[in-house]
Amino acid sequence: MKETKPSMETRIREATGQPEKLEEIYRDDPGKFQSLYCEAFSDNKDSVLFRAWQARLDYSTVKTRTLSNSDLLIMLVICLCAGSILKIPDHTAINYDDYLGWMISLVPLSAMFMFTMHMRGWPRMRTLIGAAISTFMAVAILLLPKEWPDVYTLTCLNLPFLLWSLYGLSRLGDDWRSSKGRIEFLRFSGEFIIHSGLFFLGGGILLLLTFGLFDLLNVPTSWILEYPGVYGLASIPLVAAWATDTYSAARKLVPLLARIFSPLLLVLIFSYMGAMALNANELFQDRSTLLTYNILLLTVLATAIFTLTGRGEKESGKLATAVISLMVAGTIFLDLVGISAIGWRIFEYGITANRLTVLGSNLVVFGNLTVMGIGYLNYHKGSGTLGDIESALGKYLPAYLIWTGFSVLILPWMFRY
């Protein structure tokens, strides 16, 4: 009978007192080792050897330097430039609504990219490629005729997601093929959202206080939103990205929030299933119901991803894992129903840019959920680990880049209205 090879976790446990053997196991599969070493060392977490491996594996290979006076000056200059670009319609005949639809994402994210490259020493090739991509995106959208309002709106809505994917490529650099690097970018994304939200709330409160104080003195207040508001919005992504790279304030907050809301979302998913069983026609007939449904799907997907990738010490409680597994399974079912509803609308009323966009987005999300669902199934069967799910998720991420690229650059020219 063929001898069964022990699992990597078992091998790590057996080698906890043999540094050379641990190094050999690590080199066999670094990604899997990193996802398992905390569990394998569960009884020896006070050991020097464990702390050495923790320092080695958790240390980020890419660090931004401390913000110097010259860095601060460059940050302020880039922020001022970004805000000034957004203010161009105020001083020209350019239509503000058309201009802001795409520049509100292109300018702040391009400014964020430039400052990230500055803090990393201006890597020549990545900087040139990033600047070329920003220019190309601007030209591509300027070439879209304004007589195509539907596809123009869809392009503006999809542009931030495409730019964020491209920003991720620029951050990863030579590691763009690495699943581990892609998962690190997902962690960065979760922390970035938290930091951006905090800056937005803080800035909003400051503007409200300023507005109230000047209003009490009967001083004109329209300039508050026209200048500090616009310049602040243009600066938030840049400052949030720097804060995420420099501080770890949101590192444990992201998985904590995901774990707090995951049980609530699970209840919502099953409640939605019950309501849908009683009112199935609403999903097939009402566009607003379908929109709300898609927002639910994206929220659940984001929660599942950040719970998985944001595990503090690469380990997760059984209850949390069970909740996420049920969430993913329930959402796969809901997504299949949603895809059916969109397919029915296309069959009944014909294909449009909006319907194709919703269908494509749901198919991409369904693929992501399926990858995670299979991973969690293997995990509960004992034939896989949470690290394997992360690795599969990292391999799937290019699907989002491909779809958003298609939505922004090709889909508008297919429909032309």
CSV table of C-alpha atoms in Angstrom, one decimal:
chain,number,residue,atom,x,y,z
A,1,MET,CA,0.0,0.0,0.0
A,2,LYS,CA,1.3,3.4,-0.9
A,3,GLU,CA,2.3,5.4,2.1
A,4,THR,CA,0.4,8.7,2.6
A,5,LYS,CA,2.6,11.8,2.7
A,6,PRO,CA,2.0,13.8,5.9
A,7,SER,CA,0.4,17.2,5.4
A,8,MET,CA,2.6,20.3,5.5
A,9,GLU,CA,1.1,21.4,8.9
A,10,THR,CA,2.1,18.0,10.3
A,11,ARG,CA,5.6,18.4,8.9
A,12,ILE,CA,5.9,21.8,10.4
A,13,ARG,CA,4.8,20.6,13.8
A,14,GLU,CA,7.3,17.8,13.7
A,15,ALA,CA,10.1,20.2,12.8
A,16,THR,CA,9.4,23.0,15.3
A,17,GLY,CA,12.7,22.3,17.0
A,18,GLN,CA,14.7,21.9,13.7
A,19,PRO,CA,15.4,25.2,12.0
A,20,GLU,CA,17.1,23.6,9.0
A,21,LYS,CA,14.2,21.3,8.4
A,22,LEU,CA,11.7,24.2,8.7
A,23,GLU,CA,13.7,26.1,6.0
A,24,GLU,CA,13.5,23.1,3.8
A,25,ILE,CA,9.7,22.8,4.2
A,26,TYR,CA,9.4,26.6,3.6
A,27,ARG,CA,11.3,26.4,0.3
A,28,ASP,CA,9.0,23.5,-0.9
A,29,ASP,CA,6.0,25.8,-0.9
A,30,PRO,CA,6.5,29.3,0.6
A,31,GLY,CA,2.9,30.4,0.2
A,32,LYS,CA,1.4,27.4,1.9
A,33,PHE,CA,4.0,27.5,4.6
A,34,GLN,CA,3.0,31.1,5.4
A,35,SER,CA,-0.6,30.2,5.7
A,36,LEU,CA,0.0,27.3,8.0
A,37,TYR,CA,2.9,28.2,10.3
A,38,CYS,CA,0.8,30.0,12.9
A,39,GLU,CA,-1.5,27.0,13.4
A,40,ALA,CA,1.5,24.7,13.4
A,41,PHE,CA,3.2,26.8,16.1
A,42,SER,CA,-0.1,27.1,18.2
A,43,ASP,CA,1.6,25.5,21.2
A,44,ASN,CA,4.9,27.3,20.8
A,45,LYS,CA,4.0,30.9,20.1
A,46,ASP,CA,6.3,32.2,22.8
A,47,SER,CA,9.3,30.5,21.3
A,48,VAL,CA,12.1,32.5,19.7
A,49,LEU,CA,11.9,30.4,16.6
A,50,PHE,CA,8.2,31.3,16.0
A,51,ARG,CA,8.8,35.0,16.6
A,52,ALA,CA,11.7,34.8,14.1
A,53,TRP,CA,9.5,33.2,11.4
A,54,GLN,CA,6.7,35.7,12.2
A,55,ALA,CA,9.1,38.6,11.8
A,56,ARG,CA,10.5,37.1,8.6
A,57,LEU,CA,7.1,36.3,6.9
A,58,ASP,CA,5.1,39.3,8.1
A,59,TYR,CA,7.7,41.9,7.2
A,60,SER,CA,6.7,43.8,4.1
A,61,THR,CA,9.4,43.8,1.5
A,62,VAL,CA,8.2,47.2,0.1
A,63,LYS,CA,8.4,50.0,2.6
A,64,THR,CA,7.9,53.7,2.0
A,65,ARG,CA,10.3,55.9,3.8
A,66,THR,CA,9.5,58.4,6.5
A,67,LEU,CA,7.8,61.6,5.2
A,68,SER,CA,10.5,64.2,5.0
A,69,ASN,CA,10.0,68.0,4.5
A,70,SER,CA,10.7,67.6,0.8
A,71,ASP,CA,8.2,64.7,0.6
A,72,LEU,CA,5.6,66.8,2.3
A,73,LEU,CA,6.2,69.6,-0.1
A,74,ILE,CA,5.8,67.3,-3.1
A,75,MET,CA,2.6,65.9,-1.6
A,76,LEU,CA,1.2,69.4,-1.3
A,77,VAL,CA,2.2,70.3,-4.8
A,78,ILE,CA,0.6,67.1,-6.3
A,79,CYS,CA,-2.6,67.7,-4.3
A,80,LEU,CA,-2.8,71.4,-5.4
A,81,CYS,CA,-2.2,70.3,-9.0
A,82,ALA,CA,-4.9,67.6,-8.8
A,83,GLY,CA,-7.4,70.1,-7.3
A,84,SER,CA,-6.6,72.7,-9.8
A,85,ILE,CA,-7.2,70.3,-12.7
A,86,LEU,CA,-10.7,69.5,-11.3
A,87,LYS,CA,-11.4,73.3,-11.1
A,88,ILE,CA,-10.7,73.8,-14.9
A,89,PRO,CA,-14.4,74.0,-15.8
A,90,ASP,CA,-14.8,77.0,-13.5
A,91,HIS,CA,-12.4,79.0,-15.7
A,92,THR,CA,-13.3,77.6,-19.1
A,93,ALA,CA,-16.3,76.8,-21.2
A,94,ILE,CA,-16.0,73.1,-20.5
A,95,ASN,CA,-19.3,71.5,-19.3
A,96,TYR,CA,-18.7,70.7,-15.7
A,97,ASP,CA,-21.0,67.6,-15.5
A,98,ASP,CA,-19.4,65.9,-18.5
A,99,TYR,CA,-15.9,66.8,-17.3
A,100,LEU,CA,-16.3,65.8,-13.7
A,101,GLY,CA,-17.8,62.4,-14.6
A,102,TRP,CA,-14.5,60.9,-15.5
A,103,MET,CA,-11.9,63.4,-14.1
A,104,ILE,CA,-13.2,62.8,-10.5
A,105,SER,CA,-11.6,59.4,-10.6
A,106,LEU,CA,-8.8,59.8,-13.1
A,107,VAL,CA,-7.2,62.9,-11.5
A,108,PRO,CA,-7.1,61.8,-7.8
A,109,LEU,CA,-6.0,58.2,-8.6
A,110,SER,CA,-3.3,59.5,-11.0
A,111,ALA,CA,-2.1,61.9,-8.2
A,112,MET,CA,-2.1,58.9,-5.8
A,113,PHE,CA,0.0,56.9,-8.3
A,114,MET,CA,2.5,59.7,-8.8
A,115,PHE,CA,3.1,60.1,-5.0
A,116,THR,CA,3.4,56.4,-4.5
A,117,MET,CA,6.0,56.3,-7.2
A,118,HIS,CA,7.8,59.2,-5.6
A,119,MET,CA,7.9,57.5,-2.2
A,120,ARG,CA,9.3,54.4,-3.9
A,121,GLY,CA,12.1,56.2,-5.6
A,122,TRP,CA,10.4,56.9,-9.0
A,123,PRO,CA,10.9,53.4,-10.6
A,124,ARG,CA,11.5,54.5,-14.2
A,125,MET,CA,9.6,51.9,-16.2
A,126,ARG,CA,6.6,51.8,-13.9
A,127,THR,CA,6.4,55.6,-13.7
A,128,LEU,CA,6.5,56.0,-17.4
A,129,ILE,CA,4.0,53.2,-18.0
A,130,GLY,CA,1.6,54.7,-15.3
A,131,ALA,CA,1.8,58.2,-16.8
A,132,ALA,CA,1.2,56.8,-20.3
A,133,ILE,CA,-1.9,54.8,-19.0
A,134,SER,CA,-3.4,57.9,-17.4
A,135,THR,CA,-2.9,59.9,-20.6
A,136,PHE,CA,-4.3,57.1,-22.7
A,137,MET,CA,-7.4,56.9,-20.5
A,138,ALA,CA,-8.0,60.6,-20.8
A,139,VAL,CA,-7.7,60.5,-24.6
A,140,ALA,CA,-9.9,57.4,-24.8
A,141,ILE,CA,-12.7,59.1,-22.9
A,142,LEU,CA,-12.3,62.4,-24.7
A,143,LEU,CA,-12.8,60.5,-28.0
A,144,LEU,CA,-16.2,59.2,-26.8
A,145,PRO,CA,-18.9,61.3,-28.4
A,146,LYS,CA,-21.1,63.0,-25.9
A,147,GLU,CA,-24.1,62.0,-28.0
A,148,TRP,CA,-23.7,58.5,-26.5
A,149,PRO,CA,-24.9,59.4,-23.0
A,150,ASP,CA,-25.7,55.8,-21.9
A,151,VAL,CA,-22.3,54.3,-22.7
A,152,TYR,CA,-20.5,57.5,-21.6
A,153,THR,CA,-22.1,57.1,-18.1
A,154,LEU,CA,-21.2,53.4,-18.0
A,155,THR,CA,-17.6,54.2,-18.9
A,156,CYS,CA,-17.4,56.8,-16.1
A,157,LEU,CA,-18.8,54.3,-13.6
A,158,ASN,CA,-16.4,51.5,-14.6
A,159,LEU,CA,-13.3,53.8,-15.0
A,160,PRO,CA,-12.4,53.9,-11.2
A,161,PHE,CA,-12.4,50.1,-11.1
A,162,LEU,CA,-10.1,49.8,-14.1
A,163,LEU,CA,-7.8,52.5,-12.7
A,164,TRP,CA,-7.6,50.8,-9.4
A,165,SER,CA,-6.7,47.5,-11.1
A,166,LEU,CA,-4.0,49.2,-13.0
A,167,TYR,CA,-2.7,50.9,-9.9
A,168,GLY,CA,-2.4,47.5,-8.3
A,169,LEU,CA,-0.3,46.4,-11.2
A,170,SER,CA,2.0,49.4,-10.7
A,171,ARG,CA,2.3,48.7,-7.0
A,172,LEU,CA,3.1,45.0,-7.6
A,173,GLY,CA,5.8,45.7,-10.1
A,174,ASP,CA,7.8,42.5,-10.8
A,175,ASP,CA,5.5,40.6,-8.4
A,176,TRP,CA,2.4,41.1,-10.5
A,177,ARG,CA,2.3,37.4,-11.4
A,178,SER,CA,2.6,36.4,-7.7
A,179,SER,CA,-0.7,35.3,-6.0
A,180,LYS,CA,0.9,36.4,-2.7
A,181,GLY,CA,1.5,39.9,-4.1
A,182,ARG,CA,-2.1,40.1,-5.4
A,183,ILE,CA,-3.4,39.1,-2.0
A,184,GLU,CA,-1.3,41.8,-0.3
A,185,PHE,CA,-2.9,44.3,-2.7
A,186,LEU,CA,-6.3,43.1,-1.6
A,187,ARG,CA,-5.3,43.7,2.0
A,188,PHE,CA,-4.0,47.2,1.0
A,189,SER,CA,-7.3,47.9,-0.7
A,190,GLY,CA,-9.3,47.1,2.5
A,191,GLU,CA,-7.1,49.3,4.6
A,192,PHE,CA,-7.2,52.0,2.0
A,193,ILE,CA,-11.0,52.0,2.1
A,194,ILE,CA,-11.0,52.5,5.9
A,195,HIS,CA,-8.4,55.3,5.8
A,196,SER,CA,-10.3,57.0,2.9
A,197,GLY,CA,-13.5,56.9,4.9
A,198,LEU,CA,-11.9,58.3,8.0
A,199,PHE,CA,-10.3,61.2,6.0
A,200,PHE,CA,-13.6,61.8,4.2
A,201,LEU,CA,-15.6,61.9,7.5
A,202,GLY,CA,-13.0,64.1,9.2
A,203,GLY,CA,-12.8,66.5,6.3
A,204,GLY,CA,-16.6,66.7,6.0
A,205,ILE,CA,-16.9,67.5,9.7
A,206,LEU,CA,-14.2,70.2,9.4
A,207,LEU,CA,-16.0,71.8,6.4
A,208,LEU,CA,-19.3,71.7,8.2
A,209,LEU,CA,-17.8,73.5,11.3
A,210,THR,CA,-16.1,76.0,9.0
A,211,PHE,CA,-19.4,76.6,7.2
A,212,GLY,CA,-21.3,77.1,10.5
A,213,LEU,CA,-18.7,79.5,12.0
A,214,PHE,CA,-18.6,81.7,8.9
A,215,ASP,CA,-22.4,81.6,8.6
A,216,LEU,CA,-22.7,82.9,12.1
A,217,LEU,CA,-20.4,85.9,11.2
A,218,ASN,CA,-22.5,86.5,8.0
A,219,VAL,CA,-19.5,85.8,5.8
A,220,PRO,CA,-20.1,84.2,2.4
A,221,THR,CA,-19.7,80.4,2.6
A,222,SER,CA,-20.0,79.3,-1.1
A,223,TRP,CA,-16.2,79.2,-1.4
A,224,ILE,CA,-15.9,76.4,1.3
A,225,LEU,CA,-17.3,73.7,-1.1
A,226,GLU,CA,-15.9,75.3,-4.2
A,227,TYR,CA,-12.2,75.3,-3.0
A,228,PRO,CA,-11.4,73.4,0.2
A,229,GLY,CA,-14.1,70.8,-0.7
A,230,VAL,CA,-12.8,70.1,-4.2
A,231,TYR,CA,-9.1,70.2,-3.3
A,232,GLY,CA,-9.8,67.9,-0.3
A,233,LEU,CA,-11.6,65.3,-2.5
A,234,ALA,CA,-8.7,65.4,-4.9
A,235,SER,CA,-6.2,64.8,-2.1
A,236,ILE,CA,-8.0,62.0,-0.1
A,237,PRO,CA,-6.8,59.0,-2.2
A,238,LEU,CA,-3.2,60.2,-2.2
A,239,VAL,CA,-3.1,60.8,1.5
A,240,ALA,CA,-5.0,57.6,2.3
A,241,ALA,CA,-2.6,55.5,0.2
A,242,TRP,CA,0.4,57.1,2.0
A,243,ALA,CA,-1.3,56.5,5.4
A,244,THR,CA,-2.0,52.8,4.5
A,245,ASP,CA,1.6,52.3,3.4
A,246,THR,CA,3.0,54.0,6.5
A,247,TYR,CA,0.7,53.2,9.4
A,248,SER,CA,-1.1,50.0,10.5
A,249,ALA,CA,-4.1,51.7,12.0
A,250,ALA,CA,-6.6,49.8,9.8
A,251,ARG,CA,-4.7,46.5,9.6
A,252,LYS,CA,-6.7,44.8,12.3
A,253,LEU,CA,-9.8,46.9,11.8
A,254,VAL,CA,-10.7,45.6,8.3
A,255,PRO,CA,-11.0,41.9,9.3
A,256,LEU,CA,-12.7,42.9,12.6
A,257,LEU,CA,-15.4,44.9,10.7
A,258,ALA,CA,-15.8,42.1,8.2
A,259,ARG,CA,-16.3,39.5,11.0
A,260,ILE,CA,-18.8,41.7,12.8
A,261,PHE,CA,-20.9,42.3,9.7
A,262,SER,CA,-20.6,38.8,8.2
A,263,PRO,CA,-23.2,37.2,10.6
A,264,LEU,CA,-25.6,40.1,9.9
A,265,LEU,CA,-25.1,39.7,6.2
A,266,LEU,CA,-25.7,36.0,6.5
A,267,VAL,CA,-29.0,36.7,8.1
A,268,LEU,CA,-29.8,39.3,5.4
A,269,ILE,CA,-28.9,36.7,2.6
A,270,PHE,CA,-31.3,34.1,4.0
A,271,SER,CA,-34.0,36.7,4.6
A,272,TYR,CA,-33.6,37.9,1.0
A,273,MET,CA,-33.9,34.3,-0.2
A,274,GLY,CA,-37.2,34.0,1.7
A,275,ALA,CA,-38.5,37.3,0.4
A,276,MET,CA,-37.4,36.4,-3.1
A,277,ALA,CA,-39.3,33.1,-2.9
A,278,LEU,CA,-42.5,35.0,-2.2
A,279,ASN,CA,-41.8,37.8,-4.7
A,280,ALA,CA,-39.7,36.3,-7.5
A,281,ASN,CA,-41.3,38.4,-10.2
A,282,GLU,CA,-39.9,41.6,-8.6
A,283,LEU,CA,-36.3,40.6,-9.4
A,284,PHE,CA,-37.2,39.8,-13.0
A,285,GLN,CA,-39.3,42.8,-13.6
A,286,ASP,CA,-38.1,45.7,-11.4
A,287,ARG,CA,-34.8,47.4,-12.3
A,288,SER,CA,-34.4,49.0,-8.9
A,289,THR,CA,-34.8,45.6,-7.2
A,290,LEU,CA,-32.1,44.2,-9.5
A,291,LEU,CA,-29.8,47.1,-8.6
A,292,THR,CA,-30.3,46.6,-4.9
A,293,TYR,CA,-29.6,42.9,-5.4
A,294,ASN,CA,-26.3,43.6,-7.2
A,295,ILE,CA,-25.2,45.9,-4.4
A,296,LEU,CA,-25.9,43.1,-1.9
A,297,LEU,CA,-23.8,40.7,-4.0
A,298,LEU,CA,-20.8,43.1,-4.1
A,299,THR,CA,-21.1,43.8,-0.3
A,300,VAL,CA,-21.1,40.1,0.5
A,301,LEU,CA,-18.2,39.4,-1.8
A,302,ALA,CA,-16.1,42.2,-0.3
A,303,THR,CA,-16.9,41.0,3.2
A,304,ALA,CA,-15.9,37.5,2.4
A,305,ILE,CA,-12.6,38.6,0.7
A,306,PHE,CA,-11.6,40.9,3.5
A,307,THR,CA,-12.4,38.3,6.1
A,308,LEU,CA,-10.2,35.8,4.3
A,309,THR,CA,-7.3,38.1,3.4
A,310,GLY,CA,-7.3,40.1,6.5
A,311,ARG,CA,-6.8,37.4,9.1
A,312,GLY,CA,-4.5,38.9,11.7
A,313,GLU,CA,-2.2,35.9,12.2
A,314,LYS,CA,-3.2,33.8,9.2
A,315,GLU,CA,-5.7,31.9,11.2
A,316,SER,CA,-9.4,32.1,11.6
A,317,GLY,CA,-11.9,30.8,14.1
A,318,LYS,CA,-14.1,27.9,13.1
A,319,LEU,CA,-17.3,29.9,13.6
A,320,ALA,CA,-16.1,32.8,11.4
A,321,THR,CA,-15.0,30.4,8.7
A,322,ALA,CA,-18.4,28.6,8.8
A,323,VAL,CA,-20.3,31.9,8.6
A,324,ILE,CA,-18.2,33.0,5.6
A,325,SER,CA,-18.7,29.6,3.9
A,326,LEU,CA,-22.5,29.8,4.3
A,327,MET,CA,-22.4,33.4,3.0
A,328,VAL,CA,-20.4,32.3,-0.1
A,329,ALA,CA,-22.7,29.4,-0.7
A,330,GLY,CA,-25.9,31.4,-0.3
A,331,THR,CA,-24.5,34.2,-2.5
A,332,ILE,CA,-23.6,31.7,-5.3
A,333,PHE,CA,-27.3,30.7,-5.4
A,334,LEU,CA,-28.4,34.3,-5.4
A,335,ASP,CA,-26.0,35.2,-8.2
A,336,LEU,CA,-27.3,32.3,-10.3
A,337,VAL,CA,-30.8,33.7,-9.8
A,338,GLY,CA,-29.6,37.2,-10.7
A,339,ILE,CA,-27.9,36.0,-13.8
A,340,SER,CA,-31.1,34.2,-14.8
A,341,ALA,CA,-33.1,37.4,-14.2
A,342,ILE,CA,-30.7,39.5,-16.4
A,343,GLY,CA,-30.7,36.8,-19.0
A,344,TRP,CA,-34.5,36.8,-19.0
A,345,ARG,CA,-34.6,40.6,-19.5
A,346,ILE,CA,-32.1,40.4,-22.4
A,347,PHE,CA,-34.3,37.6,-24.0
A,348,GLU,CA,-37.5,39.6,-23.5
A,349,TYR,CA,-36.4,43.1,-24.3
A,350,GLY,CA,-33.1,42.7,-26.2
A,351,ILE,CA,-29.5,43.4,-25.3
A,352,THR,CA,-28.4,46.9,-24.3
A,353,ALA,CA,-25.1,48.3,-22.9
A,354,ASN,CA,-26.6,48.4,-19.4
A,355,ARG,CA,-27.8,44.8,-19.5
A,356,LEU,CA,-24.5,43.5,-20.9
A,357,THR,CA,-22.6,45.4,-18.3
A,358,VAL,CA,-24.7,44.0,-15.5
A,359,LEU,CA,-24.6,40.4,-16.9
A,360,GLY,CA,-20.8,40.6,-17.4
A,361,SER,CA,-20.3,41.9,-13.9
A,362,ASN,CA,-22.4,39.2,-12.4
A,363,LEU,CA,-20.6,36.5,-14.3
A,364,VAL,CA,-17.2,37.8,-13.1
A,365,VAL,CA,-18.5,37.9,-9.5
A,366,PHE,CA,-20.0,34.4,-9.9
A,367,GLY,CA,-16.6,33.1,-11.0
A,368,ASN,CA,-15.0,34.7,-8.0
A,369,LEU,CA,-17.6,33.2,-5.6
A,370,THR,CA,-17.3,29.8,-7.3
A,371,VAL,CA,-13.5,29.8,-6.8
A,372,MET,CA,-14.0,30.7,-3.1
A,373,GLY,CA,-16.8,28.3,-2.7
A,374,ILE,CA,-14.8,25.4,-4.0
A,375,GLY,CA,-11.9,26.4,-1.8
A,376,TYR,CA,-14.0,26.5,1.4
A,377,LEU,CA,-15.6,23.1,0.4
A,378,ASN,CA,-12.1,21.6,0.2
A,379,TYR,CA,-11.1,23.3,3.4
A,380,HIS,CA,-14.1,21.7,5.3
A,381,LYS,CA,-13.3,18.3,3.7
A,382,GLY,CA,-9.8,18.6,5.0
A,383,SER,CA,-8.2,18.6,1.5
A,384,GLY,CA,-7.3,22.3,1.4
A,385,THR,CA,-6.3,25.2,3.5
A,386,LEU,CA,-7.3,28.9,3.8
A,387,GLY,CA,-4.0,29.6,2.2
A,388,ASP,CA,-5.1,27.6,-0.9
A,389,ILE,CA,-8.3,29.8,-1.1
A,390,GLU,CA,-6.1,32.9,-1.0
A,391,SER,CA,-3.9,31.5,-3.7
A,392,ALA,CA,-6.8,30.7,-6.0
A,393,LEU,CA,-8.3,34.1,-5.3
A,394,GLY,CA,-5.1,35.8,-6.3
A,395,LYS,CA,-5.0,33.9,-9.5
A,396,TYR,CA,-8.6,35.0,-10.3
A,397,LEU,CA,-8.1,38.7,-9.9
A,398,PRO,CA,-7.0,39.4,-13.5
A,399,ALA,CA,-10.5,38.6,-14.5
A,400,TYR,CA,-11.6,41.9,-13.0
A,401,LEU,CA,-8.9,43.8,-15.0
A,402,ILE,CA,-10.0,42.1,-18.2
A,403,TRP,CA,-13.7,42.9,-17.7
A,404,THR,CA,-13.2,46.5,-16.6
A,405,GLY,CA,-10.9,47.1,-19.5
A,406,PHE,CA,-13.5,45.7,-21.9
A,407,SER,CA,-16.2,47.8,-20.2
A,408,VAL,CA,-14.3,51.1,-20.6
A,409,LEU,CA,-12.4,50.6,-23.9
A,410,ILE,CA,-14.5,48.3,-26.0
A,411,LEU,CA,-18.1,48.2,-24.9
A,412,PRO,CA,-18.9,51.9,-25.6
A,413,TRP,CA,-17.9,51.4,-29.3
A,414,MET,CA,-20.1,48.3,-29.6
A,415,PHE,CA,-23.3,50.1,-28.7
A,416,ARG,CA,-22.7,53.8,-29.6
A,417,TYR,CA,-25.7,55.4,-27.9
